[in-house]
Structures are given as structure tokens and as C-alpha cells.
Coordinates of C-alpha atoms in Angstrom, one line a residue:
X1 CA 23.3 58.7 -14.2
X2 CA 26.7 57.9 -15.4
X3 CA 27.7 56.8 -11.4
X4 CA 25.0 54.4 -11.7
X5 CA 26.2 53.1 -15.0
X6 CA 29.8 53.2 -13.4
X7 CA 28.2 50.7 -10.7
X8 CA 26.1 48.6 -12.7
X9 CA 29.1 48.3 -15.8
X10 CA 30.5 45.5 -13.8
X11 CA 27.6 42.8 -13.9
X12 CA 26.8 43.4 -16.8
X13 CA 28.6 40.2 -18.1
X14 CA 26.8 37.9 -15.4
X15 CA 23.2 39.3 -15.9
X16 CA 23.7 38.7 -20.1
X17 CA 25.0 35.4 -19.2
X18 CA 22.7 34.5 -17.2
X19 CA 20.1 34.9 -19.8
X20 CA 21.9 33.3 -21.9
X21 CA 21.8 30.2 -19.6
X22 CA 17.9 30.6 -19.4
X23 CA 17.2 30.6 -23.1
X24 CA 19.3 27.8 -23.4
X25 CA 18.0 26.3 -20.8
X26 CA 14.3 26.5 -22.7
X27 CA 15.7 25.3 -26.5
X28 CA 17.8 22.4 -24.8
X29 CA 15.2 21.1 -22.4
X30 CA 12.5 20.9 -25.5
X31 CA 14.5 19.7 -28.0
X32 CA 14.6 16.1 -28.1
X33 CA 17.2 13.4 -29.2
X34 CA 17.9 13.6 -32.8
X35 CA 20.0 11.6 -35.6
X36 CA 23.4 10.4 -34.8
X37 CA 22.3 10.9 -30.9
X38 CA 20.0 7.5 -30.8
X39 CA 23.2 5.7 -32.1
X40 CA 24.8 7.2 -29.3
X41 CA 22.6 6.8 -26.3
X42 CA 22.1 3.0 -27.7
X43 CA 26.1 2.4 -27.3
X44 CA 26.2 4.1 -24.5
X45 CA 23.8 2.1 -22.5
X46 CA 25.7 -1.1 -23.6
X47 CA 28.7 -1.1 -21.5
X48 CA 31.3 1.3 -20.2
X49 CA 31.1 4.7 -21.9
X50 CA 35.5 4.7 -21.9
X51 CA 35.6 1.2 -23.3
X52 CA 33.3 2.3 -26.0
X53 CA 35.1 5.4 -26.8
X54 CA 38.1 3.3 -27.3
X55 CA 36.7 0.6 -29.3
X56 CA 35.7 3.6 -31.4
X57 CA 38.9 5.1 -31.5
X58 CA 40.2 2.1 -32.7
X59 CA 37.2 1.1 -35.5
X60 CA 35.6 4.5 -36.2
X61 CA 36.9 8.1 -34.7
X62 CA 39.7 9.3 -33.6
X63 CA 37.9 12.3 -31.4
X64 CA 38.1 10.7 -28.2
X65 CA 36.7 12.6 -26.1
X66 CA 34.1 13.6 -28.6
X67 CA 32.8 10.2 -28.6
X68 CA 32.9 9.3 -25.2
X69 CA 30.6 12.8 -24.8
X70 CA 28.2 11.0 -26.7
X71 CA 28.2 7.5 -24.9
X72 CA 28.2 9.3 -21.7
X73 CA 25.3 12.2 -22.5
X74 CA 23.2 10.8 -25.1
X75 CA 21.9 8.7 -22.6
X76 CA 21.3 11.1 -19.6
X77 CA 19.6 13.9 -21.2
X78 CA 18.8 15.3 -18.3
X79 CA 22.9 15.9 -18.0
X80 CA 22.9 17.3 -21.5
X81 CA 19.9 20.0 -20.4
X82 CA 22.1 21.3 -17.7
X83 CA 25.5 21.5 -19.1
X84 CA 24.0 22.6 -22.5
X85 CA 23.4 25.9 -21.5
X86 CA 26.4 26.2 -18.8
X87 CA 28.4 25.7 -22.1
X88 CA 26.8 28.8 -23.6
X89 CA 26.4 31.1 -20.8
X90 CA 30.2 30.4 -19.8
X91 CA 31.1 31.0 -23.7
X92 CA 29.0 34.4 -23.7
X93 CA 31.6 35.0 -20.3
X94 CA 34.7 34.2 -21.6
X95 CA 34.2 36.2 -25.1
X96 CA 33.1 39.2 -23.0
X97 CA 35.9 39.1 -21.0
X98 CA 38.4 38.7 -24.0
X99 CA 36.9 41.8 -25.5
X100 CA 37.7 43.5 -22.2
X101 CA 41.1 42.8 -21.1
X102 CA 42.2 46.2 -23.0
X103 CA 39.3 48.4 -22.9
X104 CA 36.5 48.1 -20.4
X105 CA 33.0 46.7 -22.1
X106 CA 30.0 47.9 -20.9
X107 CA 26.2 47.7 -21.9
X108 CA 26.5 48.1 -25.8
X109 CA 29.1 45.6 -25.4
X110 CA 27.6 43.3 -23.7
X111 CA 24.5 43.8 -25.8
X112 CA 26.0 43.4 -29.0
X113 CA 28.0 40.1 -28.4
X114 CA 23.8 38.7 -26.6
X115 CA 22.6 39.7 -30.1
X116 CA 25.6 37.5 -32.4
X117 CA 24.9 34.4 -30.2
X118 CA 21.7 34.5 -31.1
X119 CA 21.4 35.4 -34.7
X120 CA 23.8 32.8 -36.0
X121 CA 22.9 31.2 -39.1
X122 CA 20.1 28.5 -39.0
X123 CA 22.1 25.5 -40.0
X124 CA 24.6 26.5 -37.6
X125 CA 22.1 27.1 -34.7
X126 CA 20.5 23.8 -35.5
X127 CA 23.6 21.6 -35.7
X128 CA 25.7 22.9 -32.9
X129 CA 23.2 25.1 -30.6
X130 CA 20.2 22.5 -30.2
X131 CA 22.2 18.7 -30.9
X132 CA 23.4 16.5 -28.4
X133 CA 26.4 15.8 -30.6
X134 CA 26.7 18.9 -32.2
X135 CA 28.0 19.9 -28.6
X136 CA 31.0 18.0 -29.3
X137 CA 31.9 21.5 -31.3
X138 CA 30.6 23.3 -28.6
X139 CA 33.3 22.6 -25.6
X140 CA 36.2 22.8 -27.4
X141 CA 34.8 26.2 -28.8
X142 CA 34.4 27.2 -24.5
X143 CA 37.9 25.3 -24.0
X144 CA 39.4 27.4 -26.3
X145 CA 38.2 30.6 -25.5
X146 CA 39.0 29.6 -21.8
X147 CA 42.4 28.9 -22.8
X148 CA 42.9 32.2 -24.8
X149 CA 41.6 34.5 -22.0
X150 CA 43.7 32.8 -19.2
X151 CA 47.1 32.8 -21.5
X152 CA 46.6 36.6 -22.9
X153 CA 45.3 37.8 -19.5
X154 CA 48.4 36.3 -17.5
X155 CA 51.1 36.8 -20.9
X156 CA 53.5 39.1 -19.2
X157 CA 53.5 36.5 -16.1
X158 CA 52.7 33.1 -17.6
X159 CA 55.9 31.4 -15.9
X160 CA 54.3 32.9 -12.4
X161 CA 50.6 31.2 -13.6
X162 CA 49.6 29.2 -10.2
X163 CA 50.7 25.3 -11.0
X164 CA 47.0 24.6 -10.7
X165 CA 45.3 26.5 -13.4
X166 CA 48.2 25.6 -15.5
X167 CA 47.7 22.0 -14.9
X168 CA 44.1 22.8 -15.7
X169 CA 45.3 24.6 -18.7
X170 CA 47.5 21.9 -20.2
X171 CA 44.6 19.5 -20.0
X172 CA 42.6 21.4 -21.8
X173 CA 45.3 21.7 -24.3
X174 CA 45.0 17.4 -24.3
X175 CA 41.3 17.8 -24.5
X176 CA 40.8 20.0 -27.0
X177 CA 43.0 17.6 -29.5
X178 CA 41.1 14.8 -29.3
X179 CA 37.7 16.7 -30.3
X180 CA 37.7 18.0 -33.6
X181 CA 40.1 18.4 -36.3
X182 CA 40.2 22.0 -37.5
X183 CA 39.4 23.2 -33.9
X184 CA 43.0 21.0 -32.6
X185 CA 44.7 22.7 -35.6
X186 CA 43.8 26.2 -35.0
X187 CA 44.9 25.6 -31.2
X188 CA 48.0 24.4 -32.6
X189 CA 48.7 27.6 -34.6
X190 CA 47.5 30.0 -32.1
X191 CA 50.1 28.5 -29.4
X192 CA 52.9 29.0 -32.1
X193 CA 51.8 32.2 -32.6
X194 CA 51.9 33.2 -29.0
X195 CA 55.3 31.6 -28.8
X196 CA 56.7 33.7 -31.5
X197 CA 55.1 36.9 -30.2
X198 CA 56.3 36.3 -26.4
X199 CA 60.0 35.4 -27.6
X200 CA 59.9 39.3 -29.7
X201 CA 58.5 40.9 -26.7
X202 CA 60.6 39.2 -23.8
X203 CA 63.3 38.1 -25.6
X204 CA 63.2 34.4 -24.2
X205 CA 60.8 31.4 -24.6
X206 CA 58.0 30.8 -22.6
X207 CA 58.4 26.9 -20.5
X208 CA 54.5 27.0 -20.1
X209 CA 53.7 27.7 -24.1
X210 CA 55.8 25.5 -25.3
X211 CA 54.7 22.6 -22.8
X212 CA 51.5 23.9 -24.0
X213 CA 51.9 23.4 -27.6
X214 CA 54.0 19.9 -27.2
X215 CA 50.7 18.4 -25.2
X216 CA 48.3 20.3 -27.9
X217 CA 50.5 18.5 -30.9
X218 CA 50.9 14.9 -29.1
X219 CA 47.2 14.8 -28.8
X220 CA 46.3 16.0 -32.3
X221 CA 48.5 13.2 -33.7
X222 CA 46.5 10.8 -31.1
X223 CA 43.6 11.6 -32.9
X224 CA 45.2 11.6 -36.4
X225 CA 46.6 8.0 -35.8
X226 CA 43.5 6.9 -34.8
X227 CA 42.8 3.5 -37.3
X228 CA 39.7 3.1 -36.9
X229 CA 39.0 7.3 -38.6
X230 CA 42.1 6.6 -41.7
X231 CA 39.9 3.3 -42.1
X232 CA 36.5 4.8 -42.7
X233 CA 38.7 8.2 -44.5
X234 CA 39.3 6.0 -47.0
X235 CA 36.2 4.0 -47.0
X236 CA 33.6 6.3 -47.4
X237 CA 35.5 9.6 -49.6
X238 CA 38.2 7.6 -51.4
X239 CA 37.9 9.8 -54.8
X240 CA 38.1 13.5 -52.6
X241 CA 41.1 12.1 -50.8
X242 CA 43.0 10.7 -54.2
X243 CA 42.5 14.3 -55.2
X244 CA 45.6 16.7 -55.3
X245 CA 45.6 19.6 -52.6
X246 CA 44.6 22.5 -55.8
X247 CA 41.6 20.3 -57.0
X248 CA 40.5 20.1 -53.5
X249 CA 40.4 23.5 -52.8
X250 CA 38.7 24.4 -56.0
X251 CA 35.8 21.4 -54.8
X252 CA 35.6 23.2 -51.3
X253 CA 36.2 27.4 -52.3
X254 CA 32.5 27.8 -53.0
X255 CA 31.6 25.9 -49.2
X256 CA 34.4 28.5 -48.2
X257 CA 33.1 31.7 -49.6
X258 CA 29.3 30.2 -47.8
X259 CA 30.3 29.2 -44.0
X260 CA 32.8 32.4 -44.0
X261 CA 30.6 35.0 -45.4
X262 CA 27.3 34.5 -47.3
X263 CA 26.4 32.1 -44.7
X264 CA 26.5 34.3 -41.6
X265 CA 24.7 38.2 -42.8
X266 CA 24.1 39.2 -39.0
X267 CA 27.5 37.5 -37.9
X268 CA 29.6 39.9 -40.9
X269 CA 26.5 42.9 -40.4
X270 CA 27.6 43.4 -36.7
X271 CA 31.5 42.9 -37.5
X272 CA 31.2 45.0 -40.8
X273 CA 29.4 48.2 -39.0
X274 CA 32.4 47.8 -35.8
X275 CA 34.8 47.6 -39.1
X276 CA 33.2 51.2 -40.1
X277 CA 33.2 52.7 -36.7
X278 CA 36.8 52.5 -36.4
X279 CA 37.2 54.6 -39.4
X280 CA 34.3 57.1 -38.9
X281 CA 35.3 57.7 -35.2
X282 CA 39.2 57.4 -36.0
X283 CA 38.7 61.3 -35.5
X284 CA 41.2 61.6 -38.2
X285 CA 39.6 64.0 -41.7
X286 CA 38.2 61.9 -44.6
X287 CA 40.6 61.2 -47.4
X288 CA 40.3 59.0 -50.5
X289 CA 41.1 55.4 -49.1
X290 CA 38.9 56.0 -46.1
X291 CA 36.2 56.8 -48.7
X292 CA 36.7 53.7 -50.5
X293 CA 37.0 51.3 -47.9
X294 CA 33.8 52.7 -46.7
X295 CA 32.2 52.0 -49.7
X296 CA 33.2 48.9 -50.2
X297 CA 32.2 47.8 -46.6
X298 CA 28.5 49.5 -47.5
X299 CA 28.5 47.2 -50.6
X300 CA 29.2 44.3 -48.7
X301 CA 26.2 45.0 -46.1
X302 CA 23.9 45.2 -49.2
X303 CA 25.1 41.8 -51.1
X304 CA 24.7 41.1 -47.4
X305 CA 20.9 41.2 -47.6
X306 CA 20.6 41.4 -51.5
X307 CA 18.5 38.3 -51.4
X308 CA 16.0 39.7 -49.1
X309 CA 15.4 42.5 -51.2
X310 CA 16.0 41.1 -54.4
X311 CA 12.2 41.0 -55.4
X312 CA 12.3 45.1 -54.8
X313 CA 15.4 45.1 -57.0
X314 CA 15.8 42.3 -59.5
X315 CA 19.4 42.1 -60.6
X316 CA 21.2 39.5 -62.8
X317 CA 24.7 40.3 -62.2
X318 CA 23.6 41.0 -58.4
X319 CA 22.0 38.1 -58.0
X320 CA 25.2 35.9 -59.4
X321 CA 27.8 37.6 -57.2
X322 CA 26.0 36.6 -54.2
X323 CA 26.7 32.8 -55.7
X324 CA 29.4 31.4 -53.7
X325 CA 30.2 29.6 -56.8
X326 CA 30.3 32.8 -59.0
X327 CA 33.9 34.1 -59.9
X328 CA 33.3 37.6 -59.5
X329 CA 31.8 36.9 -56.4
X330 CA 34.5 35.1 -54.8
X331 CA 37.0 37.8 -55.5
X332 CA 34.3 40.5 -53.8
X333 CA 34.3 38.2 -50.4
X334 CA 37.8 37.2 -50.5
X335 CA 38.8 41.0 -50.8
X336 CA 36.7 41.5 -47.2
X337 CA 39.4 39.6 -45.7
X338 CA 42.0 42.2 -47.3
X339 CA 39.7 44.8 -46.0
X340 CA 39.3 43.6 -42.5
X341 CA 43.2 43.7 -42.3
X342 CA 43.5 47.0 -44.0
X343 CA 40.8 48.7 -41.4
X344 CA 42.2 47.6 -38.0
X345 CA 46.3 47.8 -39.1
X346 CA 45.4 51.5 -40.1
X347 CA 42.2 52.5 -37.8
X348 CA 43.1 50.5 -34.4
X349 CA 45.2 52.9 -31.9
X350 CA 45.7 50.7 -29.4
X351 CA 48.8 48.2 -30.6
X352 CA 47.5 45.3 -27.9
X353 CA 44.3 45.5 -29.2
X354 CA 45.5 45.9 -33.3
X355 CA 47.5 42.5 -32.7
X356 CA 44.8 40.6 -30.5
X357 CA 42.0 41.5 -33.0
X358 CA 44.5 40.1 -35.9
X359 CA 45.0 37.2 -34.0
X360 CA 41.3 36.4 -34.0
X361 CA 40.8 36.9 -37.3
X362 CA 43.8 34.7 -38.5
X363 CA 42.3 31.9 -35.8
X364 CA 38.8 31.9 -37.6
X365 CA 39.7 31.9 -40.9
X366 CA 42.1 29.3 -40.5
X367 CA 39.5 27.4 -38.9
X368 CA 37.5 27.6 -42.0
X369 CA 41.2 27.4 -44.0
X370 CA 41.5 24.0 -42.9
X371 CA 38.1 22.6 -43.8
X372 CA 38.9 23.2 -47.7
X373 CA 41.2 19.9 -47.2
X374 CA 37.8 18.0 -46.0
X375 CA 35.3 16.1 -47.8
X376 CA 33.1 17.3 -45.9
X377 CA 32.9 21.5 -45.2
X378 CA 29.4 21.6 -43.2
X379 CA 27.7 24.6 -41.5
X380 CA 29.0 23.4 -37.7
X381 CA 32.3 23.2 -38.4
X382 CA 31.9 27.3 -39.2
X383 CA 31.2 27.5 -35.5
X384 CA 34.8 28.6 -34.4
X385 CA 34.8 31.2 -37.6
X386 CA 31.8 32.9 -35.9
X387 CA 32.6 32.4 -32.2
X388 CA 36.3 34.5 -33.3
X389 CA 34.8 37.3 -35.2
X390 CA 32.6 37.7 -32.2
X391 CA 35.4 37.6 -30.5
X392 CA 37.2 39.9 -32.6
X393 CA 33.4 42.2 -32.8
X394 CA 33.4 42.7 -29.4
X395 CA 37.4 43.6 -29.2
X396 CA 37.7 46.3 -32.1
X397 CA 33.5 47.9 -30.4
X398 CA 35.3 48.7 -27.1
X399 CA 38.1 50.2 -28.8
X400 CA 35.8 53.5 -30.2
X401 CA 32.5 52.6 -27.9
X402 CA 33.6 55.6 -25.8
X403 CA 33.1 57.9 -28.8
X404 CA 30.1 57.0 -30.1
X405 CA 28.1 59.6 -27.8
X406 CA 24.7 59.6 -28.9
X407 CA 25.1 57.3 -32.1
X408 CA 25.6 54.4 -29.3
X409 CA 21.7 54.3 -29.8
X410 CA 20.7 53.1 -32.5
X411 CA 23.5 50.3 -32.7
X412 CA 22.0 49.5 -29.2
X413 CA 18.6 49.5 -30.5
X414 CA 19.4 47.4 -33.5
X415 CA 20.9 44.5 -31.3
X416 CA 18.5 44.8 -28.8
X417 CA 15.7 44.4 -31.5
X418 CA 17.3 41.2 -33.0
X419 CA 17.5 40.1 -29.8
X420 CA 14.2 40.1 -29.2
X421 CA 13.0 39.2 -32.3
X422 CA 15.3 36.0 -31.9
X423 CA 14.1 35.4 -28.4
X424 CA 10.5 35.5 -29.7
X425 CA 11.4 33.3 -32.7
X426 CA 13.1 30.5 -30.6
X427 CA 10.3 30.5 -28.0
X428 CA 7.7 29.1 -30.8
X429 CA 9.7 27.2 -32.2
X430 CA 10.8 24.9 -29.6
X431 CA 7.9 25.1 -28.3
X432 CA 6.5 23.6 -31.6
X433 CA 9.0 21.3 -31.2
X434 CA 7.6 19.9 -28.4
X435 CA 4.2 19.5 -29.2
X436 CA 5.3 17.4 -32.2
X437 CA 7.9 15.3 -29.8
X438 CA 4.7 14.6 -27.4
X439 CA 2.6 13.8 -30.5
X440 CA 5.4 11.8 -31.5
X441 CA 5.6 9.6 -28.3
X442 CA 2.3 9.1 -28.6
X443 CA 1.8 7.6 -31.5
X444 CA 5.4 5.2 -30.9
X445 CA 3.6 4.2 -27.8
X446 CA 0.7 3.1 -29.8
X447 CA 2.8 1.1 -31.8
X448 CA 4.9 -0.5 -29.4
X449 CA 2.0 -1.8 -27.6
X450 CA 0.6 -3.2 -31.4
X451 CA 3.5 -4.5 -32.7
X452 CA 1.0 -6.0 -35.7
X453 CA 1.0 -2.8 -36.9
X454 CA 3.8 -2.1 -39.7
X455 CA 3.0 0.9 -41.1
X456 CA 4.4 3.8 -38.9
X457 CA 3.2 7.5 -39.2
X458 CA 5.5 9.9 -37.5
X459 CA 4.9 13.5 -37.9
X460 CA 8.2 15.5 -39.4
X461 CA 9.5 18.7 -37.0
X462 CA 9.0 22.1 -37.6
X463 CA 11.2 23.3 -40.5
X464 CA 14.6 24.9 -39.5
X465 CA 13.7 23.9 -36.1
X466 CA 16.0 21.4 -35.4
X467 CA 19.0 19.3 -37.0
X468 CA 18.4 15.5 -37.9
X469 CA 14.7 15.1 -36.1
X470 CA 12.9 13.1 -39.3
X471 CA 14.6 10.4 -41.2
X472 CA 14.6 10.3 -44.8
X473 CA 14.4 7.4 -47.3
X474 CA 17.2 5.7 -47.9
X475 CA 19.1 6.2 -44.7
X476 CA 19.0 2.7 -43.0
X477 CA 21.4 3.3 -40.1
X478 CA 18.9 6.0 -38.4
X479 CA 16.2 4.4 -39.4
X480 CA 17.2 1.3 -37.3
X481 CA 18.4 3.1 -34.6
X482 CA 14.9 5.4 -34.5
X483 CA 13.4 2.0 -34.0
X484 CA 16.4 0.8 -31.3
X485 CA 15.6 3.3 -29.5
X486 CA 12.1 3.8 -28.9
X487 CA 11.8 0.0 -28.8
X488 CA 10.0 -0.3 -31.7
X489 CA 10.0 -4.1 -34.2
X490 CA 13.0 -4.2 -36.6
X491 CA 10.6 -5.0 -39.3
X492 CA 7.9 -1.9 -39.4
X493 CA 8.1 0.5 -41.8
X494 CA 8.5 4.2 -40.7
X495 CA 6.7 7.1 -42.6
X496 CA 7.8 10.5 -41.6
X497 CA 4.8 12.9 -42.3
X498 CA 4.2 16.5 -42.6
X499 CA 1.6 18.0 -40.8
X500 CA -1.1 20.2 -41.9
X501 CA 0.0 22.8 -39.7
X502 CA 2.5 23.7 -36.8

């Protein structure tokens, strides 16, 4: 048995990715356009996708590339159904493959890291998993995991890299600064941390990092320079940016405490239980940290899910530290960060993997760091938080998978039952989200062809099924561009309707 494992152990990463790719697949090909991506596909049709991304750049966003994604997908969705899940099951690869580069993964890895793809939190699933632009957080997210496996793979012999995946590489570096702010950032700091930690170990500096950091940094202030982005800054949050850095940080703490732990319970339940097993299979005798850590981390599974079970056990003071805005509360998460340090300095043998794991944790909470200084802290721009804890998830697993013995079941079991539960979840609800998008053209065919009719019905999406798919009153831009669009008259008036049932 364990010489068929031995055989199979090695495609385990391609079979999990490739169902990745055909889940995907499903949610991407019946989800429709939605919200800022009618804008899009409308601009992009108008002339050259480049000379639109620049005229951007210089009236509206600095994320070039990010932009011209739009232009040049919004319009092709067939493109976007293809590359959509290529992005994922290529992400899926890349983290499994990062988790592996000290200790071989296998099946509970590989099982475990399926599972957190697929129970991230709803807001994030809608807005970055299912969204034509919400991929514009997606590819730097695959870019920079790309980047981080090649450089810590190769990091004895990065100046012997082959010129062309170092060309490949540095462009990625480029690319990756001219998406998305935090995401540039965290790049940034990750290359300076590499730097430091390659001088310390080889005692010289490496050409190809700093090259590497000096393109990441040119492009970053690209994007920062960007007119058009200080221009609408300043426009649309004026009083947030007046603000100094403390008062901004006390506005943004509570969106902190919520996109870096409340938000995500599966994300912090499968990283909290890995947190565990490197104490209870340490193989070192209990003693009275040990004991408390591990209480703490059980706590922290039940605040977790408190809400869940709330109506089992009502709790006041329970119910107010799982507020992100609650005082006591904040000091209780913060402290997981302590924790989380604490656990893999003291519990992780392995040095490469104690310093890689740190290194993934210092990544995702800068990510989320960084988006205190924001107006706007939303669920997607958690998505490189939860993609690094994976990361990290699958890194500390296959560092005590090996002597789990039989208790590799029920965490097996567990992640394979979320899994499928998810699976079964997302199946109906794309699939609902269809049937309303048929419905939906429908009915705007009806109209288009009686343009004497001005009172427009649409039926709203399933809840939590997908981000920006009704309009609500009051927001004139997507309501014009709903009605750009699907070619329907400037001057009807569009109703977006529940149905009776779904």
C-alpha cells in the first residue's frame, strides 16, 4: 500500500489542480458580467485596449496593467472563462509546491490546501473568485507566488538562474507593480527581506535580487505617480486622507481585526489546528506554556464559530469580543499573531522551514498592514492575507504530516467533507445564477425590441452568489452602463426585483 502511495504521491499536485481548473471552469463560464465590468467591456470596445489603459493612467488609475486587463477581457469573455480558472489551478500549483520545497507533500497536503481554496470567505469568493475585475487581484496573487517558488527554490544558485526565467522573472517584478497597491508593497518588502537574508547566509549581495527589487520599486512609483489615481485620491476621500497616520489606523483597526481574522473561520480553523499539531506532535512532554498556548488556540477556534452556536449558548461578553470593534476583542485576535510566532519559533525543527513559514506570515499581514492607510479596506484586498497563510498552512502541515499516523484521518476527512460540501454548494449556486442571467436576457431582449416601454423589471441574483450583479438606487454610473451595455434607451427606468424563489 505504502509503494502505491509512494507512486501516486507525485501527481497528486496535477490531479488537485486539475479539479481545480474544472470547478472553476463551471463558476466562471455561468457567471456573467457584473458591475465595474460593463464600464470595462464598454471602453474596451472603443479603441485600442493600451491607449485606453494609458489615458486611464493618466485621468483615473495608476494600475496599469490592471486596467488594460479589463479593456482587453471584459469584452472577450470567452478569454476570461479560460484564463479564469488557469489562474486558479496554476495558484493551487504553485502554493503546493512552496509547501514542498522542504518536506515532501502528499495527499493530506494536497487535500487540505483543495479545501482552503474553496472555503474562503463569501465576500472574498465573490469579489476576487467569480469577477472579471476582481481578477485584477488574482494574477498578481499567481505572479507572486510564481515569483516566491522560483527565487526560494533556486536561492543558493540565483546568480546561475538561466537568463530566461530571470528575464521572465524581472517582468513579473514590473508587472506585479502596476497592479495593485498593497500587493506591489508586500513584493517590495519580501525582496528586501530576501536580500538581507542571502547577504547573512552568503556573505555577499545577490545582482539578480537587487535588480529584482530596483524594477519592483521603479514600477510601484509608476503607479504611485500616476495623476490621474492622486487626482481622484483626493477627489473622492479628501477628509480620510487629511487625517494623521494614528486616526487612520484607529478608522481602519476594526476592518483589520475582520479581513485578518473574524472574516476568514475556515482560512484560521485549518491554520489554527496545523498551529496545534506542531505542538502536540513536537514529541517533546507537556509543560505549562505548551498547555496555555493550546488553550488559547482552542479558544480562538470557538470565538471562531461562536456565532454559529451562539443561539445554543447566548453570551454577552462572548458575543462582544467577537466585534471587531470591541476592545477586548482586538487584543484576543491581535495576540494570535503573538501566538502564531511563539508556536513555529519554538515547535518548528526544521530552521528552512521556521524562517519560510515566518516569512509568509510577515508577507500576509503586511498585506493587510498596509490597507489600514486606505480609505477603502474591502474583503478582496484580504486575498493575499489568505493565499500566504495557505501558504504558510500547507508549509508548517508537511513539517509533522509524517507523524500524524492514524490521526491523519480525521483532518483528512474534515477537508474532504468541506470540500464537498463547498463543491455541492457552488454547483447550485451558479447554476441559479444562470437561470436568472437567461431570465435576465430575456426580458432586456423584450425591451430592446419595445423601446416604448420605460419601466424595466430585472430579477436580482441569488444572494451571496455573486459580487455587483443588481444595481441599487442611487448609483447612476452602473446604472448607465447596465443600459450601455445591453443596448438598452438612456431614458428607461431599471427596477431590480427579487424573485419569489431561486
Amino acid at each position: 500500500m505504502k509503494n502505491v502511495y509512494n507512486k501516486i504521491r507525485p501527481y497528486v499536485p496535477y490531479a488537485f489542480a486539475l479539479l481545480i481548473f474544472g470547478l472553476f471552469y463551471y463558476m466562471t463560464s455561468k457567471t456573467p458580467l457584473a458591475g465595474d465590468d460593463w464600464g470595462y467591456a464598454i471602453n474596451g470596445m472603443k479603441q485600442n485596449p493600451f491607449k485606453t489603459a494609458f489615458e486611464f493612467y493618466q485621468s483615473w488609475s495608476g494600475r496599469f496593467f490592471s486596467e488594460l486587463w479589463g479593456f482587453i477581457v471584459a469584452p472577450r469573455k470567452w478569454l476570461w472563462n479560460l484564463l479564469n480558472p488557469l489562474f486558479f489551478a496554476l495558484i493551487y500549483y504553485f502554493v503546493y509546491k512552496i509547501g514542498s520545497l522542504k518536506k515532501e507533500a502528499g495527499l493530506l497536503s494536497g487535500m487540505v490546501l483543495f479545501a482552503m481554496m474553496l472555503n474562503v470567505n463569501a465576500d472574498l469568493r465573490m469579489q476576487t473568485y467569480t469577477w472579471i475585475m476582481g481578477t485584477t487581484y488574482v494574477i498578481p496573487l499567481l505572479l507572486s507566488l510564481g515569483y516566491f517558488f522560483f527565487v526560494l527554490k533556486e536561492f543558493d544558485t540565483l546568480e546561475e538562474m538561466p537568463k530566461w526565467l530571470k528575464g521572465i522573472l524581472l517582468f513579473v517584478c514590473f508587472y506585479i507593480g502596476l497592479t495593485m497597491e498593497n500587493i506591489a508593497a508586500v513584493v517590495v518588502f519580501g525582496e528586501l527581506l530576501l536580500i538581507i537574508h542571502y547577504y547573512f547566509k552568503h556573505k555577499k549581495v545577490s545582482r539578480f535580487l537587487v535588480l529584482s527589487i530596483a524594477i519592483s520599486l521603479l514600477s510601484f512609483v509608476i503607479m504611485r505617480s500616476s495623476p490621474g489615481s492622486a487626482f481622484r485620491l483626493m477627489r473622492d476621500h479628501p477628509e480620510f486622507n487629511a487625517l494623521p497616520i494614528l486616526n487612520k489606523i484607529q478608522i481602519n483597526l476594526p476592518y483589520f481585526i475582520q479581513y485578518t481574522f473574524t472574516g476568514h473561520k475556515f482560512t484560521l480553523l485549518f491554520f489554527t489546528v496545523v498551529l496545534g499539531g506542531l505542538m502536540v506532535f513536537d514529541g517533546r512532554p507537556l509543560n505549562p506554556l505548551k498547555i496555555a498556548l493550546g488553550l488559547y488556540l482552542v479558544f480562538i477556534l470557538f470565538l471562531l464559530f461562536y456565532d454559529n452556536i451562539a443561539r445554543f449558548l447566548p453570551s454577552a461578553f462572548l458575543s462582544r469580543i467577537t466585534d471587531p470593534a470591541d476592545s477586548i476583542g482586538r487584543i484576543l485576535w491581535l495576540l494570535y499573531i503573538v501566538v502564531a510566532f511563539v508556536i513555529i519559533l519554538l515547535y518548528v525543527e526544521d530552521p528552512a522551514v521556521k524562517l519560510m513559514a515566518l516569512f509568509f506570515i510577515t508577507l500576509g499581514g503586511s498585506s493587510n498592514l498596509i490597507m489600514m492607510m486606505s480609505p477603502i479596506f474591502g474583503a478582496r484586498s484580504a486575498l493575499y492575507f489568505v493565499y500566504f497563510i495557505i501558504v504558510t498552512t500547507v508549509l508548517l502541515l508537511n513539517e509533522f504530516a509524517h507523524k500524524m499516523g492514524i490521526f491523519v484521518w480525521p483532518l483528512l476527512i474534515v477537508a474532504l467533507a468541506l470540500s464537498l460540501l463547498r463543491v455541492r454548494e457552488y454547483g447550485y449556486k451558479y447554476a441559479a445564477v444562470d437561470a436568472v442571467q437567461k431570465e435576465r436576457l430575456s426580458i432586456i431582449e423584450y425591451y430592446r425590441t419595445h423601446p416604448e416601454d420605460k419601466e424595466v423589471h430585472i430579477p436580482r441574483m441569488p444572494i451571496y452568489s455573486i459580487h455587483s450583479g443588481d444595481v441599487e438606487v442611487g448609483d447612476d454610473y452602473h446604472f448607465e452602463t447596465f443600459r450601455q451595455y445591453f443596448g438598452l434607451s438612456p431614458d428607461t427606468n431599471i427596477y431590480f426585483d427579487w424573485k419569489e424563489s431561486y
